[in-house]
XYZ file of N, CA and C in Angstrom:
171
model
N 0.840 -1.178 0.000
C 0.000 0.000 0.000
C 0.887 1.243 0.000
N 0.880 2.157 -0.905
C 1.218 2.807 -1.007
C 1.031 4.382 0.323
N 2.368 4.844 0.543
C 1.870 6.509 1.412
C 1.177 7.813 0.870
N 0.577 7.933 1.459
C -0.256 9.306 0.760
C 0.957 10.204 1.061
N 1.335 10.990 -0.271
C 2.391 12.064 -0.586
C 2.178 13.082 0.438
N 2.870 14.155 1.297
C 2.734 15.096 2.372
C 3.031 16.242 1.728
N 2.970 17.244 0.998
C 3.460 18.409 0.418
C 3.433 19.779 1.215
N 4.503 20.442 1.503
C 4.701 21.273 2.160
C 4.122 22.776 1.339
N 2.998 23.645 2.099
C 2.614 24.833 0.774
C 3.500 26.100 1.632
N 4.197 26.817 1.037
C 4.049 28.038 1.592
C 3.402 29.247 0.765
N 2.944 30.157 1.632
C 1.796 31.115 1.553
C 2.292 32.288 1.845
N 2.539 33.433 0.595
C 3.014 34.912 0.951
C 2.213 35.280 -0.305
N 1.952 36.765 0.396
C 1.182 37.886 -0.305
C 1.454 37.737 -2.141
N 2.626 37.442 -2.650
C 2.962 37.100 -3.866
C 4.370 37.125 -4.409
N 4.791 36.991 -5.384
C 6.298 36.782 -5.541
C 7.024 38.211 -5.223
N 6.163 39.511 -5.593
C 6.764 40.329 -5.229
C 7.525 40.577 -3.949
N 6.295 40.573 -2.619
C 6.976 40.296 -1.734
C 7.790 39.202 -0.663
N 7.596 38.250 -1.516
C 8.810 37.477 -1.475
C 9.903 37.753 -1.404
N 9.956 38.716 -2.779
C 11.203 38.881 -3.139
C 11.764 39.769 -2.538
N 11.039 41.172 -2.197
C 11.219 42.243 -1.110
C 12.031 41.032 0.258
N 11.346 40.189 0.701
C 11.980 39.533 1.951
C 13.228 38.968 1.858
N 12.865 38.227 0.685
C 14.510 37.983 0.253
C 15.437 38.395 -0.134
N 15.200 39.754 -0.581
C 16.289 40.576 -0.892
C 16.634 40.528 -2.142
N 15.835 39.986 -3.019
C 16.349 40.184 -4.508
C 15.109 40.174 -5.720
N 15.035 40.770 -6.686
C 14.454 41.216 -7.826
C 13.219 40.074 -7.736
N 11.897 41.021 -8.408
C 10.565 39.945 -8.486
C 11.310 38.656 -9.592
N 12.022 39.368 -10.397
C 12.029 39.014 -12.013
C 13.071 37.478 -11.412
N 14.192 37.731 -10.611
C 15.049 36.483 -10.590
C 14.223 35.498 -9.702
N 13.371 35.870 -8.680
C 12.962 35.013 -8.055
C 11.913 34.450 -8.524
N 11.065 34.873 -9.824
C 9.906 33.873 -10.765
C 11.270 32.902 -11.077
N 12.376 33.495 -11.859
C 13.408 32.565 -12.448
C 13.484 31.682 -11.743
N 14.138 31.791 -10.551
C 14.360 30.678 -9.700
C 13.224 29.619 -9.253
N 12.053 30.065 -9.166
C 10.855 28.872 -8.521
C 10.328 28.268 -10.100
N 10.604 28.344 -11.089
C 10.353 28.062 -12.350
C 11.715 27.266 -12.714
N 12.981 27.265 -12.339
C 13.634 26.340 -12.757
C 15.054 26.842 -13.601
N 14.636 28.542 -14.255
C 15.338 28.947 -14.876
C 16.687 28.895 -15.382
N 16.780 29.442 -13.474
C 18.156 30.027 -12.893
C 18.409 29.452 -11.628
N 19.580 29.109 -11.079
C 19.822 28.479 -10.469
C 20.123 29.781 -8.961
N 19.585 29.773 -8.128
C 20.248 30.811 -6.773
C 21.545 30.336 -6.145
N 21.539 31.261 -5.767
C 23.018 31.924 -5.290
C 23.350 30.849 -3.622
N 24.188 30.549 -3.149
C 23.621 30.195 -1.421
C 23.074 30.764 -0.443
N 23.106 32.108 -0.547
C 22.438 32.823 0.462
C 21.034 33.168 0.335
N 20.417 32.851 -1.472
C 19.239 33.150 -1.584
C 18.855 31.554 -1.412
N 18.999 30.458 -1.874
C 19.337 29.198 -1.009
C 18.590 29.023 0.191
N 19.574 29.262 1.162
C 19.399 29.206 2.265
C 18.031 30.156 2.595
N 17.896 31.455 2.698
C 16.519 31.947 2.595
C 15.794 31.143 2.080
N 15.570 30.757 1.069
C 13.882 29.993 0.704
C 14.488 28.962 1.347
N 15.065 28.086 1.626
C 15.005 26.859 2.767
C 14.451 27.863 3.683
N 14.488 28.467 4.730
C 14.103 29.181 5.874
C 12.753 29.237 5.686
N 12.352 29.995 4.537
C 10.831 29.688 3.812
C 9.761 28.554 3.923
N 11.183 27.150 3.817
C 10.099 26.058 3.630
C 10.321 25.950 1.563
N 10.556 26.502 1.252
C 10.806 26.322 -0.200
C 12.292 25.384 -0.654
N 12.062 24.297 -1.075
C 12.868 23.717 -1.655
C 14.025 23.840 -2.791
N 14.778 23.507 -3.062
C 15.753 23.857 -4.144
C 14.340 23.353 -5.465
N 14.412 24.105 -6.786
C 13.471 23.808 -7.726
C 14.473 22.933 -8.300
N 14.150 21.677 -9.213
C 15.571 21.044 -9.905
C 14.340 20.721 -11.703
N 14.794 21.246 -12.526
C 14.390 21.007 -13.945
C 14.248 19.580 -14.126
């Protein structure tokens, strides 16, 4: 029998201020949760803090 999957959501006002929290551009941080572009470690580590996972293509 298979486990029912657990998915972690996080919930902010929108990418903008996301990105305000994180400290970097609306435009790189769509990049990054889309797969684009790869972040930096310190933006990294912030969305871990988030609860947001590394995105992997």
């Amino acid at each position: 029998m298979a486990k029912p999957m657990i998915r972690q959501q996080v919930r902010f006002e929108g990418v903008k201020e996301a990105a305000r929290r994180l400290g970097c551009s609306r435009e790189h941080l769509s990049r990054v949760l889309h797969g684009q572009r790869k972040p930096n470690k310190i933006l990294s580590r912030k969305l871990a803090q988030m609860g947001i996972k590394e995105v992997t293509r």
